[in-house]
Coordinates of C-alpha atoms in Angstrom, one line a residue:
Chain Q
M1 CA 109.2 127.4 83.2
E2 CA 106.5 125.9 84.6
N3 CA 108.4 122.7 84.2
D4 CA 110.3 123.3 87.1
N5 CA 108.0 123.6 89.5
V6 CA 107.5 120.2 91.5
I7 CA 104.7 121.2 94.0
I8 CA 102.0 123.4 92.4
V9 CA 99.2 124.4 94.6
R10 CA 96.2 126.6 93.6
H11 CA 93.7 128.0 95.8
L12 CA 93.7 124.6 98.1
S13 CA 91.5 124.8 101.2
K14 CA 90.6 122.3 103.7
H15 CA 87.2 122.5 105.9
F16 CA 86.4 120.6 109.1
G17 CA 82.8 122.0 109.5
N18 CA 82.6 126.0 109.8
F19 CA 86.6 125.7 110.9
K20 CA 89.0 126.3 107.9
A21 CA 92.1 124.7 108.5
V22 CA 93.4 125.4 105.4
D23 CA 92.0 128.7 103.7
N24 CA 92.7 129.0 100.2
I25 CA 96.3 129.0 99.8
S26 CA 98.2 129.3 96.5
F27 CA 102.2 128.8 96.1
E28 CA 105.2 127.3 93.6
V29 CA 107.8 124.8 94.8
K30 CA 110.8 124.3 92.5
K31 CA 113.2 121.3 92.0
G32 CA 115.8 121.1 94.4
E33 CA 114.6 123.9 96.5
V34 CA 114.7 123.8 100.2
F35 CA 111.4 125.1 100.8
G36 CA 109.9 126.5 105.0
F37 CA 106.7 125.7 105.5
L38 CA 106.1 127.8 108.9
G39 CA 103.6 128.8 111.2
A40 CA 102.2 128.5 114.8
N41 CA 100.9 125.8 116.1
G42 CA 97.2 125.3 114.3
A43 CA 98.0 127.2 111.8
G44 CA 97.3 124.7 109.3
K45 CA 100.4 123.5 108.3
T46 CA 100.1 119.8 109.4
T47 CA 96.6 120.0 107.6
A48 CA 98.0 121.3 104.3
M49 CA 100.9 118.7 104.1
K50 CA 99.0 116.1 105.1
M51 CA 96.9 117.1 101.2
L52 CA 100.1 117.1 99.6
C53 CA 101.2 113.7 100.4
A54 CA 97.7 112.6 99.8
L55 CA 96.9 111.7 103.0
S56 CA 93.5 113.5 103.2
K57 CA 91.1 115.2 100.6
P58 CA 90.8 118.7 100.1
T59 CA 87.4 120.4 100.6
S60 CA 88.1 122.8 97.2
G61 CA 91.0 123.8 95.2
S62 CA 93.9 121.7 93.4
A63 CA 97.3 120.9 93.8
F64 CA 100.1 118.6 91.7
V65 CA 102.7 117.5 93.2
A66 CA 105.1 115.6 91.0
G67 CA 103.7 116.5 88.2
Y68 CA 100.2 114.3 89.4
D69 CA 96.8 115.8 90.6
I70 CA 96.8 115.2 94.7
S71 CA 93.0 114.1 94.3
T72 CA 93.0 111.9 91.3
N73 CA 96.4 110.3 91.5
P74 CA 97.3 109.7 95.2
N75 CA 99.2 106.2 94.4
K76 CA 101.4 107.6 91.4
I77 CA 102.2 111.2 94.1
K78 CA 103.2 108.1 97.1
A79 CA 105.4 106.9 94.7
R80 CA 107.2 109.7 94.1
I81 CA 107.8 111.3 97.7
G82 CA 109.4 110.7 101.2
Y83 CA 108.1 111.5 104.5
M84 CA 109.3 112.1 107.6
S85 CA 106.7 112.8 110.5
Q86 CA 107.4 114.4 113.4
K87 CA 106.8 111.4 115.6
F88 CA 110.0 109.0 115.1
S89 CA 108.4 106.7 112.9
L90 CA 110.6 103.8 112.2
Y91 CA 110.3 100.6 113.7
E92 CA 111.6 100.3 117.1
D93 CA 111.9 96.6 117.1
L94 CA 113.5 96.3 113.8
S95 CA 116.8 96.8 113.3
V96 CA 118.8 99.7 111.4
F97 CA 119.3 97.2 107.7
E98 CA 115.7 96.0 108.6
N99 CA 114.0 99.1 108.4
I100 CA 116.1 100.2 105.5
K101 CA 115.2 97.2 103.9
L102 CA 111.5 97.2 104.5
F103 CA 110.8 100.8 103.2
G104 CA 113.3 100.2 100.1
G105 CA 111.1 96.7 99.3
I106 CA 107.8 98.7 99.9
Y107 CA 108.8 101.6 97.6
G108 CA 110.0 98.6 94.9
M109 CA 113.4 99.1 95.1
K110 CA 115.6 95.7 93.8
R111 CA 117.0 93.6 96.8
K112 CA 120.6 94.0 95.4
D113 CA 120.1 97.7 95.1
I114 CA 118.9 98.0 98.8
E115 CA 121.9 95.8 99.4
N116 CA 124.4 97.9 97.8
N117 CA 122.8 101.2 98.9
A118 CA 122.5 100.4 102.4
N119 CA 125.8 99.8 102.6
I120 CA 127.0 102.9 100.9
L121 CA 124.1 105.1 103.5
L122 CA 125.5 103.3 106.4
E123 CA 128.9 104.0 106.0
R124 CA 128.1 107.6 105.6
L125 CA 125.8 108.3 108.1
E126 CA 128.8 106.6 110.2
M127 CA 126.6 103.8 111.4
T128 CA 128.0 100.6 109.4
E129 CA 128.7 99.2 113.2
E130 CA 125.2 99.5 113.9
R131 CA 123.5 97.9 111.1
N132 CA 121.9 95.0 113.1
T133 CA 121.6 97.4 116.0
M134 CA 117.6 97.4 117.0
V135 CA 116.3 101.0 116.2
K136 CA 115.3 102.0 119.9
S137 CA 118.5 101.5 121.2
L138 CA 119.8 104.2 119.3
P139 CA 120.1 107.7 120.9
L140 CA 117.6 109.9 119.2
G141 CA 119.8 112.0 117.4
W142 CA 120.8 108.9 115.3
K143 CA 117.2 107.9 114.9
Q144 CA 116.1 111.6 113.3
K145 CA 119.0 111.3 111.0
L146 CA 118.0 107.3 110.1
A147 CA 115.0 108.2 109.6
F148 CA 115.5 111.1 107.5
S149 CA 117.8 108.8 105.3
V150 CA 115.3 106.3 104.8
A151 CA 112.8 108.8 103.5
V152 CA 115.1 109.6 100.7
F153 CA 116.7 105.7 100.2
H154 CA 114.4 105.6 97.6
Q155 CA 115.3 108.6 95.7
P156 CA 111.8 110.3 95.7
Q157 CA 111.5 114.0 93.7
I158 CA 110.3 115.3 96.9
V159 CA 110.7 114.8 100.4
F160 CA 108.3 116.3 103.0
L161 CA 109.7 116.6 106.2
D162 CA 107.4 117.6 109.5
E163 CA 109.7 119.4 112.0
P164 CA 112.2 117.0 111.9
T165 CA 114.5 118.1 114.8
G166 CA 111.9 118.5 117.5
G167 CA 114.0 117.7 120.9
V168 CA 117.7 117.6 118.8
D169 CA 120.7 118.8 120.5
P170 CA 122.1 122.0 118.4
I171 CA 125.0 120.0 117.0
T172 CA 122.8 117.5 115.8
R173 CA 120.3 119.9 114.4
R174 CA 123.4 121.4 112.2
R175 CA 124.7 118.3 110.9
F176 CA 120.9 117.3 110.4
W177 CA 120.5 120.7 108.1
E178 CA 123.9 119.9 106.0
M179 CA 122.3 116.5 105.7
I180 CA 119.1 118.7 104.0
C181 CA 121.0 120.7 101.9
E182 CA 123.3 117.6 100.6
T183 CA 120.1 116.1 99.6
A184 CA 118.6 119.3 97.7
A185 CA 121.9 119.2 96.2
T186 CA 121.0 115.9 94.8
G187 CA 117.8 117.0 93.1
I188 CA 115.6 116.1 95.9
T189 CA 112.8 118.8 96.4
V190 CA 112.7 119.2 100.4
F191 CA 109.4 120.8 101.8
V192 CA 110.2 120.9 105.8
T193 CA 108.1 122.6 108.4
T194 CA 109.8 123.7 112.0
H195 CA 109.6 126.2 114.7
Y196 CA 113.5 126.5 114.5
M197 CA 113.9 130.4 113.3
D198 CA 117.4 129.8 112.9
E199 CA 116.7 126.9 110.5
A200 CA 114.8 128.8 108.6
E201 CA 117.7 130.7 107.4
Y202 CA 118.6 127.4 105.1
C203 CA 116.0 127.6 103.5
N204 CA 115.8 128.7 99.9
R205 CA 112.7 130.1 100.3
V206 CA 109.8 130.5 103.2
S207 CA 106.4 130.6 103.4
L208 CA 104.4 131.8 106.5
M209 CA 101.0 130.3 107.5
V210 CA 98.4 132.3 109.7
D211 CA 94.7 131.3 110.7
G212 CA 95.3 129.0 107.5
Q213 CA 96.4 131.3 104.9
I214 CA 99.5 132.2 103.7
A215 CA 100.8 135.5 105.2
A216 CA 104.2 136.0 103.6
L217 CA 106.4 134.0 101.1
D218 CA 109.5 135.3 100.1
T219 CA 113.4 133.9 100.7
P220 CA 114.7 134.6 103.6
N221 CA 116.8 137.6 103.3
A222 CA 114.2 139.2 101.4
L223 CA 111.4 139.1 104.6
K224 CA 113.9 140.3 106.6
T225 CA 114.1 143.4 104.0
Q226 CA 110.7 143.7 103.9
F227 CA 110.6 143.4 107.7
N228 CA 113.2 145.7 108.6
V229 CA 114.3 143.4 111.3
Q230 CA 117.4 141.4 111.2
S231 CA 116.0 137.9 111.6
M232 CA 113.8 135.5 110.8
E233 CA 112.5 135.0 114.6
E234 CA 111.9 138.9 114.7
V235 CA 109.4 138.0 111.3
F236 CA 108.0 135.6 112.5
F237 CA 106.7 137.3 115.6
Q238 CA 106.0 140.0 113.5
I239 CA 103.4 138.1 110.9
A240 CA 102.3 135.2 113.4
G241 CA 101.4 137.7 116.0
K242 CA 98.9 138.9 114.5
A243 CA 97.2 135.5 114.2
K244 CA 93.6 135.2 115.8
R245 CA 93.4 131.3 116.0
G246 CA 95.1 129.9 119.1
E247 CA 96.9 126.6 119.7
G248 CA 94.7 123.2 119.6
L249 CA 94.4 122.6 115.8
Chain R
M1 CA 106.5 91.6 95.8
V2 CA 106.1 94.3 98.2
I3 CA 103.9 91.9 100.7
K4 CA 106.8 89.4 100.7
Y5 CA 108.5 92.5 102.8
L6 CA 106.2 93.2 104.8
I7 CA 105.1 89.5 106.2
E8 CA 108.6 89.6 106.5
K9 CA 108.4 92.1 108.7
E10 CA 105.6 91.0 110.4
F11 CA 107.2 87.7 111.4
K12 CA 110.4 89.2 112.7
Q13 CA 108.6 91.6 115.2
M14 CA 106.4 88.6 116.1
F15 CA 109.2 86.6 117.0
R16 CA 111.5 89.3 118.6
N17 CA 108.0 89.7 121.0
K18 CA 109.2 88.5 124.2
F19 CA 105.7 87.5 125.1
I20 CA 103.8 86.3 121.6
P21 CA 105.8 83.3 120.5
K22 CA 105.3 81.6 124.4
L23 CA 101.6 82.9 124.4
I24 CA 101.0 81.2 120.8
I25 CA 102.6 77.7 122.3
A26 CA 101.2 77.8 125.7
F27 CA 97.7 79.3 125.0
P28 CA 96.5 75.8 123.6
F29 CA 98.4 73.8 126.6
I30 CA 96.8 75.5 129.0
A31 CA 93.5 75.9 127.8
L32 CA 93.1 72.2 126.4
I33 CA 95.2 70.4 129.6
I34 CA 94.2 73.0 132.6
L35 CA 90.4 74.3 131.9
P36 CA 88.4 70.9 131.4
M37 CA 90.4 68.9 134.3
A38 CA 89.6 72.0 136.7
A39 CA 86.9 74.2 135.5
N40 CA 84.0 71.9 134.9
M41 CA 80.1 71.3 135.2
E42 CA 80.6 67.9 136.7
V43 CA 79.1 68.0 140.1
K44 CA 81.4 66.7 142.5
N45 CA 82.1 66.4 146.4
V46 CA 78.2 67.4 147.1
N47 CA 78.5 67.7 150.8
L48 CA 75.3 66.2 152.7
V49 CA 73.6 66.4 156.3
V50 CA 71.4 63.6 156.7
I51 CA 68.2 64.4 159.5
D52 CA 67.0 60.9 160.2
N53 CA 63.7 60.6 162.3
D54 CA 62.9 57.2 161.3
H55 CA 66.0 55.5 162.9
S56 CA 65.2 52.2 161.2
S57 CA 67.4 50.0 159.0
F58 CA 65.6 51.3 155.8
S59 CA 66.4 54.9 156.6
Q60 CA 70.1 53.5 157.6
Q61 CA 70.7 52.0 154.3
I62 CA 69.3 55.0 152.7
T63 CA 71.9 56.9 154.3
Q64 CA 74.7 54.6 153.5
R65 CA 73.9 54.4 149.8
L66 CA 73.9 58.4 149.6
A67 CA 77.5 58.3 151.8
A68 CA 78.9 55.4 149.5
N69 CA 78.1 57.5 146.5
P70 CA 81.6 59.1 144.7
S71 CA 79.9 62.3 144.2
M72 CA 78.4 62.8 148.0
T73 CA 80.3 63.2 151.0
L74 CA 78.5 62.9 154.1
Y75 CA 79.0 65.6 156.3
G76 CA 77.1 63.7 159.5
M77 CA 73.5 64.1 161.1
C78 CA 71.7 65.9 162.3
Q79 CA 68.6 66.3 164.7
T80 CA 66.8 69.2 163.6
Y81 CA 66.2 71.0 160.5
E82 CA 67.6 74.3 162.1
Q83 CA 70.8 72.6 162.7
A84 CA 71.1 71.6 159.3
L85 CA 70.2 74.9 158.1
H86 CA 72.6 76.4 159.9
L87 CA 75.5 74.3 158.5
V88 CA 74.3 75.1 155.5
E89 CA 74.7 79.1 156.3
E90 CA 78.0 78.2 157.1
S91 CA 78.5 77.2 153.2
K92 CA 79.6 73.4 154.6
V93 CA 76.5 71.1 153.6
D94 CA 75.0 72.1 149.7
V95 CA 72.3 69.5 149.9
I96 CA 69.5 68.5 153.4
V97 CA 67.9 65.2 153.4
I98 CA 65.2 64.9 155.7
I99 CA 63.8 61.4 156.5
K100 CA 60.4 61.5 158.0
N101 CA 59.5 58.9 160.8
D102 CA 57.0 56.0 159.9
L103 CA 59.1 55.9 156.6
E104 CA 59.4 52.2 156.6
K105 CA 56.3 51.2 157.8
E106 CA 54.3 53.8 155.1
L107 CA 56.4 52.6 152.6
S108 CA 55.8 49.0 152.9
I109 CA 52.7 49.2 153.1
A110 CA 52.2 51.5 149.7
M111 CA 54.7 49.7 147.7
A112 CA 53.0 46.7 148.8
L113 CA 49.5 49.1 147.6
N114 CA 50.6 50.4 143.9
G115 CA 54.1 50.7 144.1
Q116 CA 54.7 54.6 144.0
V117 CA 56.4 56.9 146.5
S118 CA 56.3 60.4 146.2
L119 CA 59.2 62.7 146.8
G120 CA 60.1 66.1 147.3
K121 CA 56.4 67.0 148.4
D122 CA 55.5 68.6 151.4
D123 CA 54.2 66.0 152.7
A124 CA 56.2 63.3 151.6
K125 CA 58.2 60.8 153.6
I126 CA 61.5 62.4 152.0
F127 CA 62.2 65.6 151.8
V128 CA 65.2 67.0 149.9
A129 CA 66.3 70.5 150.2
A130 CA 69.3 71.8 148.6
N131 CA 71.9 75.4 148.3
S132 CA 71.0 77.0 145.5
V133 CA 73.7 80.1 146.4
N134 CA 75.7 78.0 143.9
S135 CA 73.0 77.1 141.9
V136 CA 74.4 74.8 139.7
K137 CA 76.0 72.6 142.9
G138 CA 72.6 72.7 144.6
T139 CA 70.6 71.8 142.0
M140 CA 72.6 69.2 140.0
G141 CA 73.3 68.0 144.0
A142 CA 69.5 67.6 144.5
M143 CA 68.8 66.1 141.6
Y144 CA 71.7 63.3 142.2
V145 CA 70.3 63.0 145.5
V146 CA 66.9 62.1 144.5
N147 CA 68.0 60.2 141.9
I148 CA 70.0 57.8 144.1
I149 CA 67.0 57.0 146.5
S150 CA 64.3 56.5 143.7
N151 CA 67.1 54.0 142.4
F152 CA 67.3 52.5 146.2
L153 CA 63.8 52.5 146.1
T154 CA 63.0 50.6 142.8
E155 CA 65.5 48.4 144.0
Q156 CA 63.7 47.5 147.2
Q157 CA 60.5 47.1 145.6
H158 CA 62.0 44.6 143.3
N159 CA 63.2 43.1 146.3
L160 CA 59.8 42.9 148.3
Q161 CA 57.2 42.2 145.2
Q162 CA 60.0 39.8 142.6
T163 CA 58.1 41.6 140.0
Q164 CA 59.3 44.1 137.1
S165 CA 58.1 47.6 137.4
P166 CA 55.5 48.7 135.2
L167 CA 57.4 51.4 133.6
E168 CA 61.3 51.6 133.6
I169 CA 62.6 54.6 132.7
S170 CA 66.2 54.0 131.5
S171 CA 68.1 56.9 129.6
F172 CA 71.0 56.1 126.9
Y173 CA 73.2 59.6 126.0
A174 CA 74.0 59.6 122.3
F175 CA 77.2 60.4 121.1
N176 CA 79.0 61.0 124.4
P177 CA 78.0 58.2 126.6
R178 CA 79.9 58.7 130.0
L179 CA 78.8 62.6 129.2
E180 CA 82.1 63.6 129.7
Y181 CA 82.7 67.1 130.1
K182 CA 85.9 67.7 128.1
Y183 CA 84.4 65.9 125.0
F184 CA 82.4 68.7 124.9
M185 CA 84.5 71.8 125.9
V186 CA 87.9 70.2 124.0
P187 CA 86.3 71.2 120.7
A188 CA 84.9 74.7 122.4
L189 CA 88.0 75.9 123.8
M190 CA 89.5 75.8 119.9
V191 CA 86.9 78.0 119.1
M192 CA 88.0 80.8 122.3
I193 CA 91.9 80.3 121.0
L194 CA 91.1 80.8 117.2
T195 CA 88.5 84.2 118.3
I196 CA 92.1 85.4 120.3
I197 CA 94.8 84.6 117.9
C198 CA 93.4 85.4 114.6
G199 CA 90.6 87.8 115.4
F200 CA 92.0 89.8 118.2
L201 CA 95.7 89.2 118.3
P202 CA 96.3 91.3 114.1
A203 CA 93.3 93.7 115.4
L204 CA 95.5 95.1 118.6
N205 CA 98.8 95.2 115.9
I206 CA 97.1 97.6 113.8
V207 CA 95.8 99.6 116.6
G208 CA 99.8 99.3 118.3
E209 CA 101.1 101.0 114.8
K210 CA 98.6 103.3 114.8
E211 CA 99.4 104.3 118.4
S212 CA 103.0 104.8 117.6
G213 CA 102.5 106.4 114.2
N214 CA 104.4 103.7 112.0
I215 CA 101.1 103.2 110.7
E216 CA 101.0 107.5 109.1
Q217 CA 104.8 106.2 107.6
I218 CA 102.9 103.3 105.8
N219 CA 99.6 105.3 104.7
V220 CA 102.9 108.1 102.6
T221 CA 103.9 105.0 100.7
P222 CA 102.3 103.6 97.9
V223 CA 101.1 100.4 99.6
K224 CA 98.3 99.4 98.9
R225 CA 95.9 99.6 102.0
F226 CA 94.5 95.9 101.3
T227 CA 98.0 94.8 101.0
F228 CA 98.7 96.3 104.5
I229 CA 96.2 94.6 106.1
L230 CA 96.6 91.6 104.3
S231 CA 100.7 91.1 105.5
K232 CA 98.8 91.8 109.2
L233 CA 96.2 89.2 108.7
I234 CA 98.5 86.3 107.0
P235 CA 101.3 86.0 109.6
Y236 CA 98.2 85.3 112.2
W237 CA 96.2 82.7 109.9
I238 CA 99.2 80.7 109.9
V239 CA 99.8 80.9 113.6
G240 CA 96.1 80.2 114.0
T241 CA 96.1 77.3 111.8
I242 CA 98.8 76.2 113.3
V243 CA 97.9 76.3 117.3
I244 CA 94.8 74.4 116.4
S245 CA 96.6 72.1 115.0
I246 CA 98.5 71.9 118.2
G247 CA 95.5 72.0 119.9
F248 CA 93.9 68.5 117.7
F249 CA 97.5 67.1 118.5
V250 CA 96.9 67.7 123.1
A251 CA 93.4 66.7 122.5
W252 CA 94.5 63.7 121.3
L253 CA 97.9 63.3 123.5
I254 CA 95.8 63.7 126.6
Y255 CA 92.5 62.9 126.1
G256 CA 92.7 60.3 123.6
I257 CA 89.9 62.2 121.3
V258 CA 89.7 62.3 118.1
P259 CA 87.4 63.7 115.4
L260 CA 84.9 61.3 114.2
G261 CA 85.0 63.0 111.3
N262 CA 87.2 64.2 109.1
F263 CA 89.7 66.8 109.2
L264 CA 89.2 68.6 105.8
T265 CA 85.9 69.5 107.3
I266 CA 87.4 70.9 110.2
Y267 CA 90.1 72.7 108.9
V268 CA 87.4 74.4 106.1
L269 CA 85.1 75.4 109.2
S270 CA 88.0 76.6 111.1
W271 CA 89.3 78.9 107.7
L272 CA 85.7 80.3 107.3
F273 CA 85.3 80.9 111.0
I274 CA 88.8 82.6 111.0
L275 CA 87.9 84.8 108.1
C276 CA 84.7 85.9 110.0
V277 CA 86.6 87.0 113.4
S278 CA 89.4 88.6 111.5
G279 CA 87.1 91.0 110.1
M280 CA 85.5 91.1 113.0
G281 CA 88.9 92.2 114.8
L282 CA 89.3 94.5 111.5
L283 CA 86.2 96.2 112.2
I284 CA 87.3 97.3 116.3
S285 CA 91.2 98.8 114.8
N286 CA 89.3 100.9 112.0
Y287 CA 87.1 102.1 115.2
F288 CA 89.2 102.2 117.9
N289 CA 92.9 104.0 118.0
T290 CA 94.0 103.5 121.3
Y291 CA 95.1 99.9 122.8
Q292 CA 92.9 100.6 125.8
K293 CA 89.9 101.1 124.4
A294 CA 90.3 98.4 121.6
M295 CA 91.3 96.2 124.6
F296 CA 87.9 96.8 126.4
I297 CA 86.1 96.3 123.6
M298 CA 87.4 93.5 122.6
F299 CA 87.0 92.1 126.3
F300 CA 83.5 93.1 126.4
L301 CA 82.6 91.5 122.6
L302 CA 84.4 88.0 124.0
M303 CA 82.2 87.6 127.2
I304 CA 78.8 88.3 125.3
L305 CA 80.0 86.0 121.9
L306 CA 81.4 83.2 124.4
L307 CA 78.2 83.3 126.8
M308 CA 75.9 83.4 123.9
S309 CA 77.4 80.8 121.9
G310 CA 76.6 78.0 123.3
M311 CA 80.0 77.2 124.8
F312 CA 78.9 77.2 128.3
T313 CA 75.4 77.1 129.0
P314 CA 72.8 75.0 125.9
F315 CA 71.9 77.6 122.9
S316 CA 68.4 76.2 123.1
S317 CA 67.6 77.2 126.8
M318 CA 68.1 80.4 126.3
P319 CA 65.2 82.6 126.1
V320 CA 64.3 83.4 122.8
W321 CA 65.7 87.4 122.2
G322 CA 68.7 86.0 123.5
Q323 CA 68.9 83.2 120.8
Y324 CA 68.3 86.1 117.7
I325 CA 71.2 88.0 119.3
G326 CA 73.8 84.3 119.7
R327 CA 72.4 83.7 116.1
L328 CA 74.8 86.9 115.2
S329 CA 78.0 85.1 116.6
P330 CA 80.4 83.4 114.3
L331 CA 81.4 81.2 117.5
K332 CA 78.2 79.6 117.7
Y333 CA 78.0 77.9 114.5
Y334 CA 82.0 77.3 114.7
I335 CA 81.0 75.7 118.2
E336 CA 78.4 73.5 117.3
S337 CA 80.1 72.4 114.1
M338 CA 83.6 71.0 115.7
R339 CA 81.1 69.5 118.5
A340 CA 79.5 67.5 115.5
I341 CA 82.3 67.2 113.5
Y342 CA 84.2 65.6 116.9
L343 CA 81.5 63.6 118.6
K344 CA 79.0 62.8 115.7
G345 CA 81.7 62.6 112.7
S346 CA 79.0 65.3 111.2
T347 CA 80.1 66.1 107.2
F348 CA 79.9 69.0 104.6
L349 CA 76.3 68.2 103.7
D350 CA 75.1 68.1 107.4
L351 CA 76.8 71.1 108.7
M352 CA 75.1 73.0 105.2
P353 CA 73.3 75.2 107.8
Q354 CA 76.6 76.2 109.7
I355 CA 78.5 77.1 106.8
C356 CA 76.0 78.8 105.1
S357 CA 75.4 81.2 108.2
L358 CA 80.0 81.4 108.5
I359 CA 79.5 82.4 104.9
T360 CA 77.1 85.1 105.5
I361 CA 78.8 86.7 108.7
L362 CA 81.8 86.0 107.0
L363 CA 80.6 88.4 104.2
V364 CA 78.8 91.1 106.1
L365 CA 81.7 91.8 108.5
N366 CA 84.6 91.9 105.9
T367 CA 82.5 94.5 103.6
W368 CA 81.5 96.7 106.7
A369 CA 85.3 96.5 107.7
I370 CA 86.6 97.4 103.9
F371 CA 84.0 100.1 103.4
S372 CA 84.7 101.8 106.9
Y373 CA 88.1 101.7 106.1
H374 CA 87.9 103.1 102.9
K375 CA 86.5 106.4 104.5
K376 CA 88.9 109.0 104.1
K377 CA 88.8 111.8 107.2

């Protein structure tokens, strides 16, 4: 069932001089899956994710995202993915609707579709009244929800989330993960990095990166059984504890 | 069209900014109204002190003549050179004029003989000393004083001899007959306005997006880099064109300065120049990731570009190595062309050398900018 895989990674590496940020990783992500991409700081998660978003070129190996090769078809991939960075990155001096309209327009949506879908989206987010509010005056939790909604507004095949819930309160985090699961149910694949191990439990499958390599990859339950522990937190300690690299990538 | 959305966004952000729209309107007014009136190179208020050792009617006439000149202020009379020098040290006086004794007598004899008077040398009868701490004021002031005295002497000579002097010097200043500083400066100030609005503001805007992380979000979209950059530049090109148009209007309104050449020439040259400075700005935004670094390098560049481009000082009086550096600056060619169009009414044909240089610079800068941008991490 090769067709079901929306991300296929084969022996992907990225070196900076002698430093192997990503060292020969291989994995697949299925359509509609919530895939947790875990690892300690400096393990190479962000570097790997940047390659999959066609932001940086691999040193060796190959990867296919949404059916296209990251080395030869970066723009085809970019049109088919959504991305939400760990740094809030909507325009603060544009209103809620203007941000939605801008990114909808960038992805080539029709003006009429933008208008209609934006109204539906704002209603779902319960932000209809904030339509013309400048984004900078929204609370952080709302901003994150909005950023996520904008990232999937153009109906991408895959959405990449880079530590989306940093600095957000537990209630908003839960609400955020409900949104993620709802999104995955519509067939959009979610590729998410996080440091919260309780969030890892929501994922269909998780991979754990250590020193640029994938040290473990399975469903959260299988990993817990394998390491004979109760929570993903303990799995993380057992695997990431062996890391030789510290922070500072 | 994706670029429509991006340009719409730029304009919204620009006009929502509390500072930029005001800057855009205020800048040409401030630059054109205040600067040429206040900061100019004409020397006024030269303070002078006279040491009159001759005490003749002749020396008094000279003193009166100096005091009557609108650029001069007679601070007073002194008995000794030391006293006068003391006044210079206290910055009360810029120029000292010393009239030695026997001036009248010797002068009459000298004039009767060959009509020559020497000024400024040690053995001369009139000695002029200038304070050169402010070298422009000092040297220009001294020159004025020498001019006034020699004019006076020539007149006296005519009166005495009732004949024409064998050699008469008269000067005619072409294109700017009254040597008005503002005719010279107004076209040049437009250059500065364009450099900042079309070169530096878009660069800072791009660096700002890098700093806020927004550019990362744009990079993962299918927006082509070229489109993104164009969407940054176009609004500033439009604004720049509007601002210099305001500038032309202000120059006419306040100084009555109208270009002798035509506006088509002005706008074509302006656009070539705008493309040059935009390329320069893009280069800066490619190499520097923070506002602080970008601002610093811009100040540095602006200083060098302005000082080496012949805006404030004559280009041809720079040393040869300085002229080589100055030739790399697009400002030099634009300033030259603007002054030529405004004061001489030059046409495209006259400005061919400047046009070619601007095109060369704009091709080099923009090619470099595109290549340095495409270099992926």
